[in-house]
Short mmCIF file of C-alpha atoms in Angstrom, two decimals:
data_model
loop_
_atom_site.label_atom_id
_atom_site.label_comp_id
_atom_site.label_asym_id
_atom_site.label_seq_id
_atom_site.Cartn_x
_atom_site.Cartn_y
_atom_site.Cartn_z
CA MET A 1 37.96 6.44 7.71
CA ALA A 2 38.18 10.07 6.65
CA LYS A 3 35.78 9.46 3.76
CA GLY A 4 33.34 7.71 6.09
CA TYR A 5 33.51 10.57 8.57
CA ALA A 6 32.96 13.17 5.82
CA ARG A 7 30.03 11.20 4.43
CA GLY A 8 28.49 10.88 7.89
CA ALA A 9 28.96 14.57 8.59
CA LEU A 10 27.25 15.54 5.35
CA GLN A 11 24.36 13.17 6.03
CA ALA A 12 23.95 14.75 9.47
CA MET A 13 23.85 18.22 7.89
CA PRO A 14 21.43 18.06 4.92
CA MET A 15 20.76 21.81 5.08
CA VAL A 16 24.37 22.49 4.14
CA ARG A 17 23.88 20.59 0.87
CA TYR A 18 20.56 22.30 0.18
CA ALA A 19 21.96 25.79 0.83
CA ILE A 20 24.94 25.17 -1.48
CA LEU A 21 22.65 23.89 -4.24
CA ILE A 22 20.23 26.84 -3.89
CA MET A 23 23.19 29.25 -4.13
CA ALA A 24 24.40 27.43 -7.24
CA GLY A 25 20.96 27.74 -8.82
CA ILE A 26 20.79 31.47 -8.08
CA LEU A 27 24.27 32.06 -9.54
CA ILE A 28 23.47 30.05 -12.68
CA ALA A 29 20.23 31.98 -13.20
CA ASP A 30 21.99 35.32 -12.69
CA ASN A 31 24.39 34.50 -15.52
CA MET A 32 21.70 33.39 -17.98
CA GLU A 33 19.69 35.44 -20.45
CA ALA A 34 16.55 36.74 -18.75
CA ALA A 35 14.28 35.58 -21.56
CA ALA A 36 15.42 31.95 -21.37
CA ARG A 37 16.26 31.23 -17.73
CA MET A 38 12.67 30.56 -16.53
CA ASP A 39 12.04 28.05 -19.33
CA VAL A 40 15.38 26.35 -18.69
CA ALA A 41 14.77 26.19 -14.93
CA LEU A 42 11.24 24.79 -15.29
CA THR A 43 12.44 22.22 -17.81
CA ALA A 44 15.29 21.15 -15.54
CA LEU A 45 12.93 20.88 -12.56
CA SER A 46 10.43 18.79 -14.54
CA ILE A 47 13.11 16.41 -15.80
CA ALA A 48 14.64 16.14 -12.31
CA VAL A 49 11.28 15.29 -10.72
CA GLY A 50 10.54 12.71 -13.41
CA VAL A 51 13.93 11.03 -13.09
CA ALA A 52 13.72 11.03 -9.28
CA VAL A 53 10.29 9.36 -9.34
CA LEU A 54 11.31 6.70 -11.88
CA ALA A 55 14.65 5.93 -10.19
CA TRP A 56 13.32 6.03 -6.62
CA LYS A 57 14.72 3.10 -4.58
CA ARG A 58 16.23 1.59 -7.74
CA HIS A 59 19.19 3.77 -8.63
CA GLY A 60 20.35 5.69 -5.57
CA LEU A 61 23.04 7.68 -7.35
CA LEU A 62 20.70 8.70 -10.18
CA THR A 63 18.02 9.72 -7.67
CA SER A 64 20.50 11.83 -5.69
CA GLY A 65 21.68 13.56 -8.86
CA ALA A 66 18.11 14.32 -9.91
CA VAL A 67 17.30 15.77 -6.47
CA MET A 68 20.40 17.98 -6.65
CA VAL A 69 19.40 19.28 -10.09
CA GLY A 70 15.86 19.87 -8.84
CA ILE A 71 17.05 21.92 -5.87
CA MET A 72 19.29 24.04 -8.10
CA ALA A 73 16.36 24.55 -10.47
CA ALA A 74 14.23 25.68 -7.52
CA GLY A 75 16.86 28.30 -6.67
CA ALA A 76 16.91 29.50 -10.27
CA ILE A 77 13.10 29.70 -10.37
CA ARG A 78 12.99 31.70 -7.14
CA TYR A 79 15.58 34.13 -8.54
CA ASN A 80 13.56 34.51 -11.73
CA VAL A 81 10.35 35.15 -9.78
CA MET A 82 12.16 37.94 -7.91
CA THR A 83 13.54 39.56 -11.07
CA SER A 84 10.20 39.29 -12.88
CA GLY A 85 8.86 41.93 -10.50
CA MET A 86 11.44 44.48 -11.65
CA VAL A 87 10.39 47.48 -13.73
CA ARG A 88 11.29 46.77 -17.36
CA GLU A 89 10.70 50.07 -19.20
CA GLN A 90 11.59 53.69 -18.58
CA MET A 91 8.63 56.02 -18.10
CA GLU A 92 7.61 59.44 -16.84
CA THR A 93 4.60 59.51 -14.56
CA GLU A 94 2.93 61.07 -11.56
CA VAL A 95 3.45 59.07 -8.38
CA GLU A 96 2.47 59.17 -4.75
CA MET A 97 4.74 57.35 -2.32
CA VAL A 98 5.81 56.92 1.28
CA VAL A 99 9.42 57.53 2.37
CA ALA A 100 10.81 54.21 3.66
CA SER A 101 14.38 55.13 4.66
CA GLU A 102 16.20 58.05 6.21
CA PRO A 103 16.80 60.70 3.48
CA ARG A 104 20.46 61.56 2.85
CA GLU A 105 22.13 64.32 0.87
CA TYR A 106 24.33 63.33 -2.08
CA GLY A 107 25.59 66.32 -4.02
CA LYS A 108 22.60 68.19 -5.41
CA THR A 109 20.10 65.46 -4.63
CA ILE A 110 18.29 64.02 -1.62
CA GLN A 111 18.21 60.22 -1.87
CA TYR A 112 15.98 57.75 -0.05
CA ASP A 113 13.98 54.57 -0.55
CA ALA A 114 10.22 54.79 -0.96
CA ILE A 115 7.15 52.62 -1.47
CA ILE A 116 4.83 53.70 -4.29
CA ILE A 117 1.18 53.73 -3.27
CA ALA A 118 -0.38 55.28 -6.39
CA GLY A 119 0.54 56.28 -9.92
CA GLY A 120 2.69 54.75 -12.60
CA ASP A 121 1.76 51.81 -14.79
CA GLY A 122 0.90 49.18 -12.19
CA MET A 123 3.72 50.33 -9.91
CA ALA A 124 1.71 50.44 -6.69
CA GLY A 125 3.55 48.46 -4.03
CA HIS A 126 6.95 48.75 -5.76
CA HIS A 127 9.97 49.71 -3.66
CA VAL A 128 12.04 52.35 -5.45
CA HIS A 129 15.25 54.27 -4.83
CA VAL A 130 14.53 57.99 -5.17
CA ALA A 131 16.90 60.80 -6.12
CA GLU A 132 15.14 64.12 -5.56
CA LEU A 133 16.77 67.28 -6.90
CA ARG A 134 17.11 69.95 -4.24
CA HIS A 135 15.89 73.46 -4.95
CA ALA A 136 15.46 76.73 -3.08
CA ALA A 137 11.66 76.70 -3.17
CA ARG A 138 11.36 73.97 -0.54
CA ASP A 139 13.11 72.52 2.47
CA THR A 140 16.30 70.51 1.98
CA THR A 141 14.71 67.21 3.01
CA PRO A 142 11.34 65.58 2.25
CA GLY A 143 10.82 64.59 5.89
CA GLY A 144 11.63 61.35 7.67
CA ILE A 145 10.40 57.80 7.32
CA GLY A 146 6.64 57.67 6.81
CA THR A 147 6.33 61.03 5.00
CA ARG A 148 3.94 60.94 2.03
CA VAL A 149 5.40 62.50 -1.11
CA ARG A 150 3.50 63.26 -4.32
CA ALA A 151 5.55 63.97 -7.43
CA ALA A 152 3.71 65.54 -10.36
CA ARG A 153 6.49 64.41 -12.70
CA ALA A 154 8.97 61.64 -12.01
CA ARG A 155 11.22 59.61 -14.27
CA VAL A 156 11.20 55.88 -13.54
CA THR A 157 14.24 53.90 -14.71
CA PRO A 158 14.76 50.11 -14.54
CA ILE A 159 17.68 49.16 -12.31
CA SER A 160 20.66 48.15 -14.41
CA GLU A 161 24.42 48.28 -14.45
CA VAL A 162 25.17 51.98 -14.88
CA GLY A 163 28.86 52.04 -14.08
CA GLN A 164 28.38 52.82 -10.40
CA THR A 165 29.59 50.58 -7.61
CA ALA A 166 28.20 50.82 -4.10
CA GLU A 167 30.80 50.18 -1.41
CA GLY A 168 30.95 46.50 -0.56
CA HIS A 169 28.73 45.26 -3.38
CA SER A 170 29.48 43.58 -6.70
CA GLY A 171 27.48 46.09 -8.70
CA TYR A 172 24.96 48.88 -8.41
CA ARG A 173 22.14 46.72 -9.77
CA ARG A 174 22.78 43.94 -7.29
CA TRP A 175 23.18 46.43 -4.46
CA LEU A 176 19.68 47.74 -5.19
CA MET A 177 18.27 44.24 -5.65
CA ALA A 178 19.67 43.16 -2.28
CA ARG A 179 17.60 45.95 -0.70
CA GLY A 180 14.42 44.92 -2.49
CA ILE A 181 14.47 47.86 -4.92
CA THR A 182 12.70 47.31 -8.25
CA ALA A 183 13.40 50.65 -9.99
CA GLU A 184 15.12 54.01 -9.71
CA LEU A 185 13.05 57.18 -9.61
CA PHE A 186 14.28 60.72 -10.31
CA ILE A 187 12.27 63.77 -9.21
CA PRO A 188 13.38 67.03 -10.90
CA GLY A 189 13.36 70.41 -9.15
CA GLY A 190 10.08 72.20 -8.63
CA THR A 191 8.08 69.06 -8.02
CA GLU A 192 5.01 69.50 -5.86
CA THR A 193 4.95 67.53 -2.62
CA THR A 194 2.35 67.09 0.09
CA ASP A 195 2.75 68.41 3.60
CA ARG A 196 4.96 66.35 5.85
CA LYS A 197 2.53 63.84 7.26
CA THR A 198 3.77 60.77 9.08
CA ALA A 199 2.26 57.52 7.83
CA GLY A 200 0.83 55.10 10.34
CA THR A 201 -1.21 57.63 12.36
CA GLY A 202 -4.45 56.48 10.76
CA THR A 203 -5.83 53.89 8.37
CA GLU A 204 -6.24 56.51 5.63
CA ASP A 205 -2.49 57.19 5.76
CA MET A 206 -1.71 53.54 5.03
CA ASP A 207 -3.93 53.08 1.97
CA GLY A 208 -2.01 51.39 -0.83
CA LEU A 209 0.50 49.68 1.47
CA GLY A 210 0.62 45.95 2.12
CA ILE A 211 0.45 44.56 5.65
CA ALA A 212 4.18 43.78 5.75
CA ASP A 213 5.07 47.29 4.56
CA ARG A 214 2.74 48.84 7.13
CA ILE A 215 4.30 46.88 9.97
CA ARG A 216 7.85 47.72 8.90
CA LEU A 217 7.04 51.44 8.49
CA GLN A 218 5.32 51.66 11.86
CA ALA A 219 8.26 49.88 13.49
CA GLN A 220 10.76 52.27 11.93
CA ILE A 221 8.63 55.27 12.89
CA ALA A 222 8.80 53.94 16.47
CA ARG A 223 12.59 53.75 16.09
CA GLN A 224 12.66 57.39 14.95
CA ASP A 225 10.61 58.41 17.99
CA MET A 226 13.00 56.53 20.27
CA MET A 227 15.94 58.25 18.59
CA ARG A 228 14.35 61.67 19.10
CA ARG A 229 13.77 60.95 22.79
CA MET A 230 17.39 59.84 23.22
CA ALA A 231 18.57 63.01 21.45
CA GLY A 232 16.50 65.06 23.92
CA THR A 233 18.59 63.88 26.88
CA GLN A 234 21.89 65.31 28.09
CA ILE A 235 23.92 62.62 26.27
CA ASP A 236 26.63 64.14 24.08
CA ASP A 237 26.43 63.74 20.30
CA LYS A 238 29.34 61.26 19.99
CA THR A 239 27.94 58.93 22.66
CA LEU A 240 24.47 59.19 21.14
CA ALA A 241 25.78 58.34 17.66
CA ILE A 242 27.67 55.27 18.95
CA ALA A 243 24.79 54.03 21.11
CA ALA A 244 22.24 54.57 18.32
CA ALA A 245 24.38 52.70 15.79
CA MET A 246 24.94 49.77 18.16
CA THR A 247 21.36 49.39 19.36
CA LEU A 248 19.04 50.92 16.73
CA GLY A 249 21.13 50.48 13.59
CA TYR A 250 20.93 54.25 13.13
CA LYS A 251 24.30 55.15 11.61
CA SER A 252 23.52 58.60 10.20
CA GLY A 253 25.06 60.24 13.25
CA LEU A 254 28.46 58.61 12.70
CA ASP A 255 30.87 60.90 10.88
CA LYS A 256 33.35 59.69 8.29
CA LYS A 257 36.33 60.01 10.64
CA THR A 258 34.70 57.75 13.26
CA ARG A 259 33.90 55.10 10.66
CA GLU A 260 37.47 55.16 9.31
CA THR A 261 38.97 55.02 12.81
CA TYR A 262 36.95 51.96 13.80
CA SER A 263 37.74 50.29 10.48
CA MET A 264 41.49 50.86 10.93
CA ALA A 265 41.37 49.38 14.44
CA GLY A 266 39.35 46.36 13.32
CA ALA A 267 36.26 47.46 15.27
CA SER A 268 33.89 48.42 12.45
CA HIS A 269 31.76 45.36 13.25
CA ILE A 270 30.90 46.94 16.60
CA LEU A 271 29.13 49.87 14.90
CA ALA A 272 27.05 47.65 12.61
CA LEU A 273 24.20 45.61 14.07
CA SER A 274 25.06 41.93 13.96
CA GLY A 275 24.48 38.62 15.67
CA MET A 276 26.73 39.70 18.53
CA HIS A 277 24.50 42.66 19.36
CA LEU A 278 21.36 40.53 19.15
CA SER A 279 22.96 37.89 21.38
CA ILE A 280 23.65 40.50 24.06
CA ILE A 281 20.05 41.74 23.86
CA TYR A 282 18.81 38.14 24.02
CA MET A 283 21.00 37.54 27.10
CA VAL A 284 19.58 40.62 28.85
CA LEU A 285 15.99 39.58 28.07
CA THR A 286 16.69 36.08 29.35
CA MET A 287 18.13 37.45 32.60
CA PHE A 288 15.11 39.70 33.22
CA SER A 289 12.55 37.03 32.31
CA GLY A 290 14.04 34.50 34.74
CA ARG A 291 13.78 30.78 34.48
CA GLY A 292 10.50 29.24 33.48
CA GLY A 293 8.54 27.26 30.96
CA GLY A 294 8.63 27.34 27.21
CA TRP A 295 6.20 30.27 26.96
CA ARG A 296 8.87 32.61 28.32
CA ARG A 297 11.35 31.48 25.68
CA TRP A 298 8.80 32.09 22.93
CA MET A 299 7.93 35.48 24.40
CA ILE A 300 11.62 36.40 24.22
CA ILE A 301 11.81 35.20 20.60
CA THR A 302 8.76 37.35 19.77
CA ILE A 303 10.42 40.41 21.33
CA VAL A 304 13.62 39.63 19.43
CA TRP A 305 11.76 39.53 16.11
CA ALA A 306 9.91 42.77 16.94
CA TYR A 307 13.32 44.36 17.53
CA VAL A 308 14.64 42.96 14.23
CA VAL A 309 11.74 44.57 12.36
CA MET A 310 12.20 47.88 14.19
CA VAL A 311 15.89 48.19 13.23
CA GLY A 312 15.09 47.61 9.55
CA MET A 313 15.82 43.87 9.26
CA PRO A 314 19.54 44.00 8.31
CA VAL A 315 20.52 40.58 7.02
CA SER A 316 23.10 39.86 9.76
CA VAL A 317 20.50 40.45 12.48
CA VAL A 318 17.88 38.44 10.59
CA ARG A 319 20.38 35.57 10.36
CA ALA A 320 20.94 35.65 14.12
CA ALA A 321 17.19 35.82 14.84
CA ILE A 322 16.50 32.84 12.55
CA MET A 323 19.24 30.82 14.24
CA LEU A 324 17.85 31.65 17.70
CA SER A 325 14.38 30.61 16.55
CA LEU A 326 15.67 27.35 15.06
CA HIS A 327 17.58 26.61 18.28
CA HIS A 328 14.37 27.05 20.26
CA ILE A 329 12.43 24.83 17.87
CA ALA A 330 15.10 22.13 18.11
CA SER A 331 15.10 22.42 21.90
CA ALA A 332 11.30 22.27 22.11
CA THR A 333 11.16 19.16 19.91
CA GLY A 334 14.07 17.48 21.67
CA ARG A 335 16.16 17.28 18.50
CA ARG A 336 19.79 18.30 18.75
CA GLN A 337 21.11 19.86 15.56
CA HIS A 338 24.66 20.50 14.41
CA GLN A 339 25.49 24.20 14.42
CA LEU A 340 26.44 24.15 10.73
CA ASN A 341 23.04 22.65 9.91
CA ILE A 342 21.31 25.53 11.69
CA ILE A 343 23.55 28.07 9.95
CA ALA A 344 22.76 26.52 6.56
CA ALA A 345 19.03 26.45 7.35
CA ALA A 346 19.14 30.18 8.17
CA MET A 347 20.97 30.81 4.90
CA LEU A 348 18.40 28.78 2.98
CA ILE A 349 15.49 30.73 4.49
CA ILE A 350 17.08 34.10 3.70
CA LEU A 351 17.95 33.13 0.11
CA MET A 352 14.49 31.80 -0.61
CA ALA A 353 12.97 34.98 0.80
CA SER A 354 15.42 37.27 -1.03
CA PRO A 355 17.80 35.60 -3.54
CA ALA A 356 19.60 38.91 -4.13
CA ALA A 357 20.82 38.81 -0.52
CA LEU A 358 23.56 36.51 -1.84
CA TRP A 359 25.39 39.62 -3.13
CA ASP A 360 24.93 41.64 0.07
CA ILE A 361 28.26 42.12 1.85
CA GLY A 362 26.47 41.90 5.20
CA PHE A 363 25.08 38.48 4.25
CA GLN A 364 28.48 37.23 3.14
CA LEU A 365 30.43 38.51 6.16
CA SER A 366 27.76 37.43 8.65
CA PHE A 367 27.64 33.82 7.50
CA LEU A 368 31.40 33.58 7.05
CA ALA A 369 32.01 34.92 10.57
CA VAL A 370 29.56 32.59 12.30
CA ALA A 371 30.81 29.61 10.27
CA GLY A 372 34.36 30.48 11.32
CA ILE A 373 33.31 30.66 14.97
CA VAL A 374 31.68 27.22 14.75
CA LEU A 375 34.52 25.57 12.82
CA ILE A 376 37.72 27.26 13.98
CA ALA A 377 37.04 28.48 17.52
CA PRO A 378 36.56 25.02 19.15
CA PRO A 379 40.06 23.73 18.24
CA ILE A 380 41.60 26.97 19.53
CA ILE A 381 39.60 26.77 22.76
CA GLY A 382 40.57 23.12 23.06
CA SER A 383 44.24 24.05 22.91
CA MET A 384 43.97 26.23 26.03
CA PRO A 385 47.09 25.83 28.19
CA GLU A 386 46.64 23.21 30.89
CA ALA A 387 47.85 25.63 33.58
CA LEU A 388 45.02 28.02 32.72
CA ARG A 389 42.43 25.27 32.35
CA SER A 390 43.18 23.78 35.78
CA MET A 391 43.48 27.06 37.65
CA ASN A 392 40.22 26.59 39.59
CA SER A 393 39.98 22.82 39.51
CA PRO A 394 39.36 21.19 42.94
CA LYS A 395 42.82 19.63 43.04
CA THR A 396 44.62 22.89 42.33
CA VAL A 397 42.45 25.18 44.43
CA GLY A 398 42.39 22.84 47.42
CA ARG A 399 46.11 23.26 48.01
CA HIS A 400 45.83 26.93 48.97
CA GLY A 401 44.11 29.01 51.60
CA ARG A 402 40.81 30.83 51.11
CA CYS A 403 42.29 34.05 49.71
CA MET A 404 44.53 32.16 47.34
CA ARG A 405 41.60 30.02 46.23
CA MET A 406 39.53 33.11 45.46
CA ALA A 407 42.42 34.74 43.60
CA SER A 408 43.13 31.56 41.66
CA THR A 409 39.47 31.19 40.71
CA ALA A 410 39.21 34.85 39.59
CA ILE A 411 42.41 34.66 37.54
CA GLY A 412 41.32 31.38 36.01
CA LYS A 413 37.91 32.74 34.95
CA ALA A 414 39.45 35.93 33.57
CA GLY A 415 42.10 33.95 31.68
CA ARG A 416 39.56 31.59 30.15
CA TRP A 417 37.34 34.54 29.23
CA LEU A 418 40.26 36.21 27.45
CA TRP A 419 41.16 32.95 25.72
CA ASP A 420 37.57 32.49 24.50
CA ILE A 421 37.45 36.06 23.14
CA MET A 422 40.76 35.49 21.37
CA ALA A 423 39.53 32.19 19.91
CA VAL A 424 36.29 33.71 18.61
CA SER A 425 38.11 36.80 17.26
CA ILE A 426 40.72 34.73 15.42
CA ALA A 427 38.07 32.40 14.01
CA ALA A 428 35.91 35.25 12.68
CA GLN A 429 38.94 37.13 11.34
CA VAL A 430 40.34 34.13 9.45
CA MET A 431 37.02 33.60 7.67
CA THR A 432 36.25 37.24 6.87
CA ALA A 433 39.70 38.76 6.20
CA PRO A 434 39.99 37.57 2.55
CA LEU A 435 36.57 39.02 1.68
CA VAL A 436 37.24 42.28 3.53
CA ALA A 437 40.57 42.62 1.71
CA CYS A 438 38.82 41.99 -1.62
CA TRP A 439 36.05 44.56 -1.14
CA PHE A 440 37.62 47.19 1.10
CA GLY A 441 41.37 46.81 0.50
CA ASN A 442 42.48 46.69 4.13
CA ILE A 443 43.28 44.09 6.79
CA ALA A 444 43.05 44.91 10.50
CA THR A 445 46.04 43.33 12.25
CA GLY A 446 45.28 44.71 15.71
CA PHE A 447 41.88 43.02 15.93
CA LEU A 448 42.82 40.86 18.95
CA LEU A 449 43.65 43.78 21.21
CA THR A 450 40.71 45.76 19.84
CA ASN A 451 38.18 43.00 20.51
CA ILE A 452 39.43 42.43 24.06
CA ILE A 453 38.50 46.06 24.72
CA VAL A 454 35.42 46.66 22.55
CA ILE A 455 33.46 43.45 23.24
CA PRO A 456 32.99 44.07 27.00
CA SER A 457 32.57 47.80 26.30
CA ALA A 458 29.92 47.08 23.68
CA THR A 459 28.13 44.76 26.09
CA ALA A 460 28.01 47.52 28.71
CA ILE A 461 26.84 50.12 26.16
CA ILE A 462 24.02 47.91 24.86
CA VAL A 463 22.87 46.98 28.37
CA LEU A 464 22.92 50.63 29.50
CA THR A 465 21.00 51.72 26.39
CA LEU A 466 18.37 49.06 27.10
CA LEU A 467 18.12 50.42 30.65
CA LEU A 468 17.90 53.99 29.32
CA VAL A 469 14.93 53.36 27.01
CA PRO A 470 12.32 52.74 29.76
CA THR A 471 13.34 55.96 31.48
CA LEU A 472 12.41 57.85 28.28
CA TYR A 473 8.83 56.53 28.26
CA ILE A 474 7.90 55.83 31.90
CA THR A 475 7.55 59.06 33.89
CA PRO A 476 8.39 57.62 37.36
CA LEU A 477 11.69 56.34 35.94
CA SER A 478 12.66 59.62 34.26
CA SER A 479 14.81 60.60 37.26
CA LEU A 480 17.17 57.76 36.31
CA THR A 481 17.80 59.13 32.81
CA GLY A 482 20.69 61.35 33.88
CA ALA A 483 22.58 58.64 35.80
CA THR A 484 22.06 56.06 33.05
CA GLY A 485 23.15 58.56 30.40
CA TRP A 486 26.26 59.42 32.43
CA ALA A 487 27.25 55.75 32.72
CA LEU A 488 26.55 55.28 29.01
CA GLY A 489 28.77 58.23 28.12
CA LEU A 490 31.54 56.88 30.35
CA CYS A 491 31.54 53.47 28.62
CA ALA A 492 31.21 54.91 25.11
CA GLY A 493 33.95 57.46 25.80
CA PHE A 494 36.32 54.79 27.08
CA MET A 495 35.69 52.54 24.08
CA ASP A 496 36.03 55.38 21.59
CA SER A 497 39.28 56.63 23.18
CA ALA A 498 40.74 53.11 23.19
CA VAL A 499 39.79 52.46 19.56
CA THR A 500 41.18 55.85 18.49
CA GLU A 501 44.46 55.13 20.27
CA ILE A 502 44.78 51.65 18.73
CA ALA A 503 43.97 52.99 15.25
CA SER A 504 46.83 55.50 15.57
CA TRP A 505 49.42 52.74 15.91
CA PRO A 506 51.08 52.01 12.54
CA TRP A 507 50.95 48.20 12.83
CA THR A 508 47.21 47.82 13.52
CA SER A 509 46.09 47.95 9.88
CA ILE A 510 47.40 47.08 6.43
CA THR A 511 45.89 49.34 3.76
CA GLY A 512 46.02 49.33 -0.01
CA VAL A 513 45.53 45.56 -0.28
CA SER A 514 44.63 44.48 -3.82
CA CYS A 515 42.83 41.15 -4.06
CA ASN A 516 40.59 40.03 -6.94
CA MET A 517 37.87 37.40 -6.82
CA ILE A 518 40.09 34.56 -8.06
CA GLN A 519 42.71 35.29 -5.42
CA THR A 520 39.99 35.53 -2.77
CA LEU A 521 38.63 32.15 -3.81
CA MET A 522 42.12 30.63 -3.62
CA LEU A 523 42.55 32.05 -0.11
CA TYR A 524 39.30 30.41 1.00
CA ILE A 525 40.42 27.10 -0.51
CA ILE A 526 43.59 27.37 1.60
CA VAL A 527 41.48 28.15 4.69
CA GLY A 528 39.25 25.16 3.95
CA VAL A 529 42.25 22.84 3.56
CA GLY A 530 43.69 24.18 6.82
CA ILE A 531 40.44 23.54 8.71
CA THR A 532 40.26 20.01 7.30
CA CYS A 533 43.83 19.26 8.39
CA ILE A 534 43.18 20.58 11.89
CA TYR A 535 40.09 18.42 12.32
CA ARG A 536 41.81 15.34 11.00
CA HIS A 537 44.73 15.92 13.31
CA HIS A 538 42.70 16.54 16.45
CA ASN A 539 39.78 14.26 15.49
CA LEU A 540 37.27 16.97 16.42
CA THR A 541 33.63 17.21 15.40
CA GLY A 542 33.39 21.02 15.27
CA SER A 543 30.32 21.06 17.55
CA GLY A 544 31.96 23.21 20.18
CA ARG A 545 32.28 22.70 23.86
#
C-alpha cells in the first residue's frame, strides 16, 4: 500500500522528478572537465533520445530510464551553455560600462557589479564584478546604479577559485556565477572616468545594453529614487533602514550590529526579501483591487513581477512570483496542482534560466523553507488541540451569552492564528536549520517567540511602507507622510526592541556549530525519514488544509 501511494504521488508530481534530474545533470557537469562535458552531454542526450524512440510503448522501464538520462543531459547542456559565456583569458583593455549594483567600500577598493557596453575583446554585454582602487584625485564612489564609467586601463580576470569564500556560498567562483558574473575587473588608481550620468534618461545613454538589462537598470534607478524620497522624510535612520530592507531589498543601511542581532534572535529572514514579503504585498494588492474577473488577477501578477524586477530579482522573491503565477495559471485552466509540483516547477524554471542559482544560499533556503511549510506544517496544524479547534463552533458558542460568544470567538481565532504561526515556523526551521548550521555555524532556538512577534510586525511595516510610497509622489497626499511615517517608526521600533531583547537572552541561539556537508546530508536524511513516518502514521497527503 505504501509503495502504491508513493508511486501515485510521484506520478501526480512529475515536476519533482524533472527538477531532481536537472539538478543531477548540473552537478555532474560541474564536476566534469570543461573541455569534455559538452561532448559527453550531447552524446548522452542523443543516445537517450534514440533509445526512447526505439523502446517507446515496448519497454516501459527502458523508456523511462532513457528519458531520465535525457533530462539529466539537458541540465548538463544548459550548465555548459552558461559557462561557455565566461571570460577565458586574462587581458588588459579599455572599457566603458554601466554600474549595475550599489557600490560598496572594501578596504582600499570600491566594489560593484557593472555591465560592459564597449571595449575589451568581444566583452560588450558581459556582467562583471569590479574592484576600483580608491585614490585622492577623485570622489570615494563612482556614483550609483546607472552611472557610466570609462576606464582607460582595466585588468580583466576570468572568475576562478582564488581562495576566497563569500558568506553563505560554496566558493567565490560559484558565488559570482550565481549572480550572473562572467569575469572580474580591476581598475587601478588614476583611471579616468566620465561624469556621473545616470543611464536610462535617454536612448543614447542605453546604447550597448540589451533590452533586459535596460529594463532592470531603469527599475533599479526607480528604486533608488524611491529610497531617496523616503530618506527625505522625517523617518529616523534605523526605521528607514529596516523598512527599506523589508520592502525594497536595500540592505546597505543595516549596520553589522543589527544584522547580528536579528540573526541571533532567529529573525534574519525578516530583513531579507522573501516569499513572505511578496505574499504580504500580494495580499494588500488583492484587498485594494477588490473582487472581480480574471483580468484583475493578471493585473496583480503584472504588478508583482514589476516589483520583483525593481528589487533586483533576488531568487527567493523570483521563486515566490513564479509560484503565484503558476497558481493563477492552474486556477484559470481549472487544473488543481499539488503544492510540491508547483514548487518543483518553479525550481525547474529558475535552474534552466540560471543553473548557477543551485549554489546560491538564498535559492537553497527559499526552496527548503517552502517545502517544509508544505510537508511539515499540515500535520502540525492537524494536531491542533480539540479545545482550541472547537472554541467558536456552533455547539460550543451556542451555550453562552452574547459577550461570552464574542470572547470565545476572539480567543479561538487568536489561538488558531498563533498555532498556525507556530506550525509554519517549526516547519521552516526544521528544513533550514541543518543548512544554516552548515554555512553560518549557528542555530536560533528562540525562533518561535521571535516569529510570533516579528511576523505581525513585519506585516504592519510592509503595509505602512506601501501606504507611504504614494504620499511621496502624489502632492495632495503629501500631508499624510508625517502620520504614516510616525506609525511606521512605531511598528519598526517595537519590532527592533523586541528582537534586541530576545537576542540578549542566552538560550535563544547556539553559536559555534560545526557541521560539514556529509553531516548536513545525514541530517536531511533523518528529516526525510521523519516526514515519511509522520505521513504513514497519519495517512496524510501533504496538500494542506
